[in-house]
Protein backbone atom coordinates (compact mmCIF):
# COMPACT_ATOMS: atom_id res chain seq x y z
CA MET A 1 -71.73 29.06 37.85
CA ASN A 2 -69.44 30.49 40.48
CA HIS A 3 -70.86 31.66 43.80
CA PHE A 4 -67.52 32.96 45.06
CA SER A 5 -66.14 35.50 42.61
CA TYR A 6 -63.31 37.84 43.40
CA SER A 7 -61.71 40.67 41.48
CA SER A 8 -58.18 41.90 42.05
CA ILE A 9 -58.03 45.69 42.45
CA GLY A 10 -54.30 46.04 41.85
CA PRO A 11 -50.91 44.97 43.15
CA GLY A 12 -50.56 45.09 46.91
CA HIS A 13 -54.30 45.40 47.52
CA ASP A 14 -56.71 42.96 49.05
CA ARG A 15 -59.02 41.19 46.71
CA GLN A 16 -62.47 42.73 46.43
CA GLN A 17 -65.33 40.29 46.74
CA LEU A 18 -67.95 40.71 44.02
CA SER A 19 -71.65 40.31 44.58
CA GLU A 20 -72.86 36.73 44.62
CA PRO A 21 -75.73 35.46 42.47
CA ARG A 22 -79.11 36.20 44.03
CA ARG A 23 -82.75 35.50 43.41
CA ALA A 24 -84.33 38.13 41.17
CA ASP A 25 -86.45 40.64 43.05
CA PRO A 26 -90.21 40.28 42.36
CA GLY A 27 -91.28 42.65 39.59
CA GLN A 28 -87.73 43.31 38.41
CA TRP A 29 -88.10 41.21 35.24
CA PRO A 30 -91.89 41.14 34.61
CA LYS A 31 -91.80 39.53 31.15
CA LEU A 32 -89.36 36.85 32.21
CA GLU A 33 -91.39 36.21 35.38
CA ALA A 34 -94.62 35.86 33.37
CA ALA A 35 -92.98 33.44 30.95
CA LEU A 36 -91.47 31.39 33.77
CA ALA A 37 -94.90 31.11 35.45
CA VAL A 38 -96.21 29.58 32.20
CA VAL A 39 -93.31 27.12 31.99
CA ASN A 40 -93.75 26.21 35.66
CA HIS A 41 -97.31 25.03 34.79
CA ASP A 42 -95.68 22.39 32.59
CA LEU A 43 -93.14 21.51 35.25
CA THR A 44 -95.88 20.96 37.83
CA ALA A 45 -97.89 18.87 35.37
CA THR A 46 -95.03 16.58 34.39
CA LEU A 47 -92.82 16.49 37.51
CA PRO A 48 -95.39 16.86 40.33
CA GLY A 49 -92.93 16.77 43.24
CA GLN A 50 -90.55 19.31 41.77
CA ASP A 51 -90.36 22.83 43.23
CA PRO A 52 -91.04 25.66 40.76
CA LEU A 53 -88.12 27.14 38.87
CA ILE A 54 -86.95 30.65 39.78
CA LEU A 55 -84.97 33.48 38.20
CA MET A 56 -81.43 34.05 39.47
CA VAL A 57 -79.33 37.13 38.74
CA ASP A 58 -75.56 36.86 38.40
CA PRO A 59 -74.49 40.47 39.01
CA PRO A 60 -71.86 42.22 36.89
CA GLY A 61 -68.42 42.90 38.35
CA GLN A 62 -69.16 46.59 38.83
CA PRO A 63 -71.86 48.75 40.49
CA LEU A 64 -75.14 49.47 38.72
CA PRO A 65 -74.94 52.32 36.19
CA PRO A 66 -76.73 55.62 36.95
CA ASN A 67 -79.84 54.60 35.00
CA GLY A 68 -80.31 51.72 37.44
CA ILE A 69 -80.64 48.96 34.82
CA ASP A 70 -79.33 45.71 36.25
CA ARG A 71 -76.85 44.48 33.67
CA GLY A 72 -76.33 41.19 35.40
CA GLN A 73 -77.18 37.96 33.65
CA VAL A 74 -80.53 36.34 34.47
CA TYR A 75 -80.84 32.56 34.52
CA VAL A 76 -83.66 30.06 34.97
CA ALA A 77 -82.68 28.12 38.08
CA MET A 78 -83.80 25.35 40.39
CA ALA A 79 -85.41 26.43 43.66
CA ASP A 80 -82.01 26.12 45.38
CA GLY A 81 -80.44 28.65 43.00
CA ARG A 82 -78.48 26.29 40.74
CA TRP A 83 -78.76 26.69 36.99
CA HIS A 84 -77.31 25.48 33.72
CA GLY A 85 -77.26 27.01 30.26
CA ASN A 86 -77.56 30.47 28.79
CA SER A 87 -78.93 33.64 30.33
CA VAL A 88 -82.43 34.76 29.31
CA ASN A 89 -81.90 38.52 29.23
CA ALA A 90 -79.98 40.86 26.96
CA CYS A 91 -76.69 41.75 28.66
CA ASP A 92 -74.76 43.85 26.13
CA LEU A 93 -77.31 46.63 25.88
CA GLU A 94 -76.87 49.68 23.72
CA GLU A 95 -78.28 52.91 25.13
CA GLY A 96 -82.07 52.78 25.09
CA ASP A 97 -82.32 49.02 24.51
CA PRO A 98 -84.85 47.17 26.71
CA PRO A 99 -83.31 44.66 29.13
CA GLU A 100 -85.99 42.12 28.22
CA PRO A 101 -87.14 41.14 24.71
CA ASP A 102 -90.25 43.05 23.64
CA ASP A 103 -91.95 40.08 22.02
CA ALA A 104 -93.81 37.77 24.44
CA THR A 105 -93.41 34.80 22.08
CA THR A 106 -89.63 35.24 22.03
CA VAL A 107 -89.49 35.58 25.82
CA LEU A 108 -91.53 32.41 26.35
CA THR A 109 -89.39 30.43 23.88
CA VAL A 110 -86.13 31.58 25.48
CA VAL A 111 -87.36 30.85 29.01
CA ALA A 112 -88.72 27.41 28.04
CA ASP A 113 -85.41 26.54 26.41
CA ALA A 114 -83.45 27.69 29.48
CA ALA A 115 -85.77 25.80 31.83
CA GLN A 116 -85.27 22.64 29.81
CA ALA A 117 -81.47 23.01 29.95
CA THR A 118 -81.50 23.47 33.74
CA ILE A 119 -83.87 20.56 34.40
CA MET A 120 -82.07 18.15 32.08
CA GLU A 121 -78.59 18.95 33.34
CA LEU A 122 -79.30 19.17 37.06
CA LEU A 123 -81.89 16.39 37.35
CA TRP A 124 -80.13 14.20 34.79
CA GLN A 125 -83.26 13.42 32.84
CA ALA A 126 -84.97 14.36 29.61
CA TRP A 127 -87.75 16.91 30.10
CA PRO A 128 -90.46 17.23 28.99
CA ILE A 129 -91.29 13.81 27.53
CA CYS A 130 -93.73 13.06 24.72
CA TRP A 131 -96.08 10.47 26.22
CA GLU A 132 -96.75 8.94 22.80
CA HIS A 133 -93.15 8.44 21.66
CA LYS A 134 -91.35 8.41 25.05
CA ILE A 135 -88.67 10.86 23.92
CA GLY A 136 -87.72 14.39 24.93
CA MET A 137 -89.37 17.38 23.31
CA HIS A 138 -88.10 20.86 22.40
CA PRO A 139 -89.66 24.33 22.34
CA ARG A 140 -90.36 25.44 18.77
CA PRO A 141 -92.79 27.66 16.89
CA ALA A 142 -96.08 25.88 16.19
CA GLY A 143 -96.31 24.09 12.88
CA THR A 144 -92.61 23.64 12.18
CA THR A 145 -91.33 20.62 10.28
CA ASP A 146 -88.45 18.28 10.97
CA ASP A 147 -86.06 20.37 8.86
CA TRP A 148 -86.81 23.65 10.69
CA TYR A 149 -83.77 25.46 12.05
CA GLN A 150 -83.35 28.10 14.77
CA GLY A 151 -83.67 31.59 13.32
CA GLU A 152 -85.90 30.60 10.41
CA MET A 153 -87.87 33.72 9.57
CA ASP A 154 -91.17 32.25 8.36
CA ALA A 155 -91.87 30.28 11.54
CA ASP A 156 -93.82 32.70 13.72
CA GLY A 157 -96.34 30.47 15.49
CA PRO A 158 -96.73 30.43 19.28
CA PRO A 159 -94.14 28.29 21.10
CA VAL A 160 -95.07 24.64 21.48
CA TRP A 161 -93.43 21.53 22.84
CA TRP A 162 -92.42 19.69 19.66
CA CYS A 163 -91.67 15.97 19.34
CA ARG A 164 -89.46 14.47 16.65
CA GLY A 165 -91.66 11.38 16.58
CA SER A 166 -90.56 7.92 15.60
CA ARG A 167 -88.14 6.86 12.88
CA ASP A 168 -90.98 7.24 10.39
CA GLY A 169 -90.57 10.99 10.76
CA ASN A 170 -94.03 11.69 12.18
CA CYS A 171 -92.96 14.80 14.09
CA HIS A 172 -95.76 16.71 15.78
CA ASP A 173 -96.67 19.58 18.08
CA VAL A 174 -97.67 18.12 21.45
CA SER A 175 -99.03 21.22 23.18
CA LEU A 176 -98.56 24.92 23.59
CA VAL A 177 -95.88 25.74 26.15
CA GLY A 178 -97.75 26.03 29.44
CA GLU A 179 -100.51 23.60 28.48
CA LEU A 180 -98.80 20.22 28.78
CA ALA A 181 -101.32 19.11 31.40
CA ALA A 182 -103.99 18.77 28.70
CA SER A 183 -101.77 16.39 26.71
CA LEU A 184 -101.18 13.95 29.58
CA PRO A 185 -102.74 10.48 29.51
CA GLY A 186 -105.97 10.20 31.50
CA LYS A 187 -104.41 8.58 34.55
CA GLN A 188 -101.77 11.31 34.91
CA ARG A 189 -104.35 14.05 34.32
CA ARG A 190 -106.55 12.68 37.08
CA ALA A 191 -103.57 12.40 39.47
CA LEU A 192 -102.60 15.99 38.65
CA ARG A 193 -106.12 17.29 39.35
CA HIS A 194 -106.17 15.35 42.62
CA SER A 195 -102.84 16.81 43.77
CA GLU A 196 -103.97 20.33 42.77
CA ARG A 197 -107.16 19.95 44.84
CA ARG A 198 -105.12 18.77 47.84
CA ARG A 199 -102.65 21.63 47.45
CA ASN A 200 -105.44 24.22 47.14
CA GLY A 201 -107.15 22.74 50.20
CA ARG A 202 -104.02 23.35 52.29
CA GLN A 203 -103.78 27.01 51.29
């Protein structure tokens, strides 16, 4: 991530400063925003003091085309604008292609994966954690087995947080993405409800 990008415009000319990364405007990426709101439910449930993740746009090195589609790259970022990992939008669009994936399941999986990369790299911790096995989980289609691989065509379940399990190979789906709160041990669930009541009381 580079907040200070410059582009040379030719010999003997001053360098032209390119646009810096910025927070995505509300409503600009509705499917990505909806998916990120779901993932932020899990973040709040498992890291209660953490600010919600946001979408950041890293603009292209040229003005917007006439059709007005922002061809910058969109990233899932910490509240302070830092991110890690791949963009969550399609950048090399052919004419007529949508800037966001059409399929809500795909969008949620991509955003969950990007959120995990940002949290793990910038907070230096595994996230989210399976409470039973105390190891990190990964977003996958529901019902996949240990030998599932990315791009497998017959795995079309909703995205879940999946745990590899112990050495015995007892992998399992922990919860749907967005519903990790229900999988928490009782003590953590009660603490989460208490903090939500306090937060709602201040609003």
